[in-house]
Amino acid sequence: MGQATLLLKSTVAICALASCFVPGLALAQAPSSADRATARTLAQEGYEALRDHDYAKALDRFTRANQLVRAPTLQRDLARAQVGLGHLVDAHETYSAILREGVSDEAPPPWLKAVEDAKTELAALSPRLPWIVITVAGPAHPRVTIDGAPIPESSLGVKRPADPGRHELRALAAGYYTAKKTIELQEGETVNIAFDLEDAPPDAAPKSEEEAGTVSVATVKDPAWRRPVTIGAFALGGAGIVVGSVTGILAMTKHDKLAKTCLERTCGPREEGTLTNYRRLGMVSTIGFVTGGVATAAGVVLLLVKPQILVEQSSPPKDRAARGNFFTWSPFVGVGSAGVEGTF
């Protein structure tokens, strides 16, 4: 009994230790039969897309298939789609992942072949990779982006792979003007890109990466017509509400009189004049309230909303002339509506 208990405890301990060293085996969930069937369908569509040189569709199909079932055959064909699209850096990493993960000697023959294909195709791809070396003179901690994506500061000054083609690079830092360069990379070449950032006045230099290349907002002086129009809008609004209230009370008085003399909602000839006055007063009351509400809303807009001008952050004068984007607005008032319209 004691030996059985000791054996059970030892087995549990060994399993727990194994799960620590192989967390994937302990936590990973095997794909279901439905997942495998879906992956086969995606793979078949991916093979057909590769055959037809539709690399974008092949990339989509093999990416999704790999998410369902991870297999070297799917990874290899994903890398081939990436190469077809010119995504050489991604393809290099996909091929490398196949070799890093490897397969056992007892793996299915297609898997073994996929690993051999990855080794051969990676060797052919590596010389095609372009490389860039980015250096920034001036600030101690510059920020650099490639096609809008930031790169780590630790990548500066050393070779970094990039896909062939056109790329836009920006370098910026607090207290310096932002610099931009556009390059055209060819396969297999190494390009050195040097930025020499210029000092900028405190009021012109971007304070952070978010402020560089953004627009600033400044409030401009009110136009001469703004104050009298605002007062007029509130006056018209008040008058409309007063008219609506007075005529509404008179209409209610007429309604009460008609309710006493008109039986079953039918009025005789003697009440025709009273009925006509009731309808007119009701219409005037409605127009008064609508006009008062619209005019008051316009007055509130004119009182609270200030005209603004949007000016884009400019680069040094010798690199790019300062230019601005202007936004203008004007209020509008119509029947049943009011607001502000703008142009830029």
Short mmCIF file of N, CA and C in Angstrom, two decimals, residues 253-328:
data_model
loop_
_atom_site.label_atom_id
_atom_site.label_comp_id
_atom_site.label_asym_id
_atom_site.label_seq_id
_atom_site.Cartn_x
_atom_site.Cartn_y
_atom_site.Cartn_z
N THR A 253 -58.56 78.73 -25.49
CA THR A 253 -59.84 79.34 -25.10
C THR A 253 -60.92 79.05 -26.14
N LYS A 254 -60.54 79.21 -27.43
CA LYS A 254 -61.49 78.89 -28.49
C LYS A 254 -61.88 77.41 -28.47
N HIS A 255 -60.90 76.55 -28.18
CA HIS A 255 -61.18 75.12 -28.14
C HIS A 255 -62.19 74.78 -27.05
N ASP A 256 -62.05 75.42 -25.89
CA ASP A 256 -62.97 75.16 -24.79
C ASP A 256 -64.40 75.60 -25.16
N LYS A 257 -64.50 76.74 -25.85
CA LYS A 257 -65.82 77.22 -26.25
C LYS A 257 -66.46 76.27 -27.26
N LEU A 258 -65.64 75.80 -28.24
CA LEU A 258 -66.18 74.88 -29.25
C LEU A 258 -66.57 73.55 -28.62
N ALA A 259 -65.84 73.11 -27.60
CA ALA A 259 -66.15 71.83 -26.96
C ALA A 259 -67.52 71.86 -26.30
N LYS A 260 -67.98 73.05 -25.91
CA LYS A 260 -69.27 73.17 -25.26
C LYS A 260 -70.41 73.28 -26.26
N THR A 261 -70.12 73.86 -27.43
CA THR A 261 -71.19 74.11 -28.40
C THR A 261 -71.25 73.10 -29.53
N CYS A 262 -70.16 72.42 -29.80
CA CYS A 262 -70.12 71.44 -30.89
C CYS A 262 -70.32 70.04 -30.30
N LEU A 263 -71.40 69.39 -30.69
CA LEU A 263 -71.69 68.08 -30.17
C LEU A 263 -71.13 67.02 -31.11
N GLU A 264 -70.52 65.99 -30.52
CA GLU A 264 -69.96 64.87 -31.28
C GLU A 264 -69.00 65.39 -32.38
N ARG A 265 -68.21 66.44 -32.01
CA ARG A 265 -67.16 66.98 -32.90
C ARG A 265 -67.74 67.54 -34.20
N THR A 266 -69.02 67.93 -34.17
CA THR A 266 -69.67 68.54 -35.34
C THR A 266 -70.19 69.91 -34.94
N CYS A 267 -69.73 70.96 -35.68
CA CYS A 267 -70.10 72.33 -35.35
C CYS A 267 -71.11 72.86 -36.37
N GLY A 268 -72.03 73.68 -35.88
CA GLY A 268 -73.02 74.27 -36.76
C GLY A 268 -72.50 75.53 -37.43
N PRO A 269 -73.32 76.14 -38.27
CA PRO A 269 -72.90 77.35 -38.99
C PRO A 269 -72.56 78.51 -38.07
N ARG A 270 -73.19 78.59 -36.92
CA ARG A 270 -72.93 79.71 -36.01
C ARG A 270 -71.51 79.66 -35.44
N GLU A 271 -70.95 78.45 -35.32
CA GLU A 271 -69.60 78.31 -34.75
C GLU A 271 -68.51 78.29 -35.83
N GLU A 272 -68.86 78.50 -37.10
CA GLU A 272 -67.87 78.41 -38.16
C GLU A 272 -66.75 79.43 -37.98
N GLY A 273 -67.12 80.66 -37.61
CA GLY A 273 -66.09 81.70 -37.40
C GLY A 273 -65.17 81.35 -36.25
N THR A 274 -65.76 80.86 -35.14
CA THR A 274 -64.92 80.46 -34.00
C THR A 274 -63.97 79.33 -34.37
N LEU A 275 -64.47 78.36 -35.16
CA LEU A 275 -63.62 77.24 -35.56
C LEU A 275 -62.46 77.70 -36.44
N THR A 276 -62.75 78.65 -37.37
CA THR A 276 -61.69 79.18 -38.24
C THR A 276 -60.64 79.91 -37.42
N ASN A 277 -61.06 80.73 -36.45
CA ASN A 277 -60.11 81.44 -35.59
C ASN A 277 -59.26 80.47 -34.76
N TYR A 278 -59.89 79.41 -34.29
CA TYR A 278 -59.16 78.39 -33.51
C TYR A 278 -58.05 77.77 -34.33
N ARG A 279 -58.35 77.41 -35.57
CA ARG A 279 -57.34 76.79 -36.42
C ARG A 279 -56.21 77.77 -36.75
N ARG A 280 -56.56 79.03 -37.03
CA ARG A 280 -55.52 80.01 -37.34
C ARG A 280 -54.62 80.26 -36.13
N LEU A 281 -55.23 80.40 -34.97
CA LEU A 281 -54.43 80.62 -33.77
C LEU A 281 -53.51 79.43 -33.49
N GLY A 282 -54.02 78.22 -33.71
CA GLY A 282 -53.17 77.04 -33.51
C GLY A 282 -51.99 77.01 -34.45
N MET A 283 -52.23 77.39 -35.72
CA MET A 283 -51.15 77.40 -36.68
C MET A 283 -50.10 78.47 -36.33
N VAL A 284 -50.58 79.67 -35.95
CA VAL A 284 -49.65 80.74 -35.56
C VAL A 284 -48.85 80.34 -34.33
N SER A 285 -49.51 79.68 -33.37
CA SER A 285 -48.81 79.24 -32.17
C SER A 285 -47.70 78.26 -32.51
N THR A 286 -48.00 77.31 -33.41
CA THR A 286 -46.99 76.33 -33.81
C THR A 286 -45.81 77.02 -34.50
N ILE A 287 -46.11 77.93 -35.43
CA ILE A 287 -45.03 78.64 -36.13
C ILE A 287 -44.20 79.45 -35.14
N GLY A 288 -44.85 80.07 -34.16
CA GLY A 288 -44.13 80.86 -33.17
C GLY A 288 -43.18 80.02 -32.36
N PHE A 289 -43.65 78.86 -31.89
CA PHE A 289 -42.78 77.99 -31.09
C PHE A 289 -41.61 77.45 -31.93
N VAL A 290 -41.88 77.03 -33.17
CA VAL A 290 -40.81 76.50 -34.03
C VAL A 290 -39.77 77.57 -34.31
N THR A 291 -40.25 78.78 -34.69
CA THR A 291 -39.33 79.88 -34.96
C THR A 291 -38.53 80.24 -33.72
N GLY A 292 -39.19 80.30 -32.57
CA GLY A 292 -38.49 80.61 -31.33
C GLY A 292 -37.43 79.59 -30.99
N GLY A 293 -37.77 78.30 -31.16
CA GLY A 293 -36.79 77.25 -30.85
C GLY A 293 -35.60 77.27 -31.77
N VAL A 294 -35.86 77.44 -33.09
CA VAL A 294 -34.76 77.47 -34.05
C VAL A 294 -33.86 78.67 -33.82
N ALA A 295 -34.46 79.85 -33.64
CA ALA A 295 -33.67 81.05 -33.42
C ALA A 295 -32.85 80.96 -32.13
N THR A 296 -33.46 80.43 -31.09
CA THR A 296 -32.71 80.28 -29.82
C THR A 296 -31.55 79.31 -29.98
N ALA A 297 -31.77 78.21 -30.69
CA ALA A 297 -30.69 77.26 -30.93
C ALA A 297 -29.55 77.91 -31.71
N ALA A 298 -29.90 78.71 -32.71
CA ALA A 298 -28.88 79.41 -33.49
C ALA A 298 -28.09 80.37 -32.60
N GLY A 299 -28.81 81.06 -31.70
CA GLY A 299 -28.13 81.96 -30.78
C GLY A 299 -27.15 81.24 -29.87
N VAL A 300 -27.54 80.05 -29.38
CA VAL A 300 -26.66 79.26 -28.52
C VAL A 300 -25.41 78.83 -29.28
N VAL A 301 -25.61 78.39 -30.55
CA VAL A 301 -24.46 77.99 -31.36
C VAL A 301 -23.51 79.16 -31.56
N LEU A 302 -24.05 80.32 -31.91
CA LEU A 302 -23.21 81.51 -32.12
C LEU A 302 -22.50 81.92 -30.84
N LEU A 303 -23.14 81.71 -29.70
CA LEU A 303 -22.55 82.12 -28.43
C LEU A 303 -21.43 81.18 -28.00
N LEU A 304 -21.60 79.87 -28.21
CA LEU A 304 -20.66 78.89 -27.68
C LEU A 304 -19.58 78.48 -28.65
N VAL A 305 -19.87 78.43 -29.94
CA VAL A 305 -18.91 77.94 -30.92
C VAL A 305 -18.08 79.10 -31.43
N LYS A 306 -16.76 78.97 -31.33
CA LYS A 306 -15.85 80.00 -31.80
C LYS A 306 -15.23 79.57 -33.12
N PRO A 307 -15.04 80.51 -34.06
CA PRO A 307 -14.36 80.15 -35.31
C PRO A 307 -12.91 79.80 -35.05
N GLN A 308 -12.41 78.78 -35.76
CA GLN A 308 -11.04 78.31 -35.55
C GLN A 308 -10.31 78.17 -36.87
N ILE A 309 -9.00 78.14 -36.79
CA ILE A 309 -8.16 77.92 -37.96
C ILE A 309 -7.24 76.75 -37.65
N LEU A 310 -7.10 75.82 -38.56
CA LEU A 310 -6.24 74.66 -38.40
C LEU A 310 -4.97 74.88 -39.22
N VAL A 311 -3.82 74.79 -38.57
CA VAL A 311 -2.54 75.02 -39.25
C VAL A 311 -1.69 73.79 -39.09
N GLU A 312 -1.16 73.25 -40.18
CA GLU A 312 -0.35 72.04 -40.13
C GLU A 312 1.05 72.37 -39.66
N GLN A 313 1.63 71.48 -38.82
CA GLN A 313 3.00 71.64 -38.36
C GLN A 313 3.94 71.61 -39.56
N SER A 314 4.80 72.57 -39.69
CA SER A 314 5.68 72.66 -40.86
C SER A 314 7.07 72.17 -40.55
N SER A 315 7.79 71.77 -41.61
CA SER A 315 9.18 71.35 -41.51
C SER A 315 10.07 72.56 -41.71
N PRO A 316 11.41 72.42 -41.66
CA PRO A 316 12.29 73.55 -41.87
C PRO A 316 12.02 74.20 -43.21
N PRO A 317 12.18 75.54 -43.30
CA PRO A 317 11.88 76.24 -44.54
C PRO A 317 12.66 75.72 -45.73
N LYS A 318 13.89 75.26 -45.54
CA LYS A 318 14.66 74.83 -46.69
C LYS A 318 14.22 73.45 -47.19
N ASP A 319 13.54 72.69 -46.35
CA ASP A 319 13.06 71.39 -46.77
C ASP A 319 11.65 71.46 -47.32
N ARG A 320 10.79 72.26 -46.67
CA ARG A 320 9.40 72.33 -47.09
C ARG A 320 8.82 73.64 -46.62
N ALA A 321 8.20 74.38 -47.51
CA ALA A 321 7.60 75.66 -47.14
C ALA A 321 6.46 75.43 -46.19
N ALA A 322 6.36 76.33 -45.21
CA ALA A 322 5.25 76.21 -44.26
C ALA A 322 3.95 76.43 -45.00
N ARG A 323 3.00 75.56 -44.72
CA ARG A 323 1.71 75.68 -45.38
C ARG A 323 0.62 75.38 -44.38
N GLY A 324 -0.55 75.88 -44.61
CA GLY A 324 -1.65 75.72 -43.67
C GLY A 324 -2.90 75.20 -44.34
N ASN A 325 -3.68 74.50 -43.57
CA ASN A 325 -5.01 74.07 -43.99
C ASN A 325 -6.01 74.87 -43.20
N PHE A 326 -6.92 75.60 -43.87
CA PHE A 326 -7.82 76.51 -43.20
C PHE A 326 -9.23 75.95 -43.17
N PHE A 327 -9.87 76.14 -42.04
CA PHE A 327 -11.25 75.69 -41.86
C PHE A 327 -12.10 76.91 -41.54
N THR A 328 -13.12 77.15 -42.30
CA THR A 328 -14.03 78.26 -42.05
C THR A 328 -15.42 77.72 -41.81
#
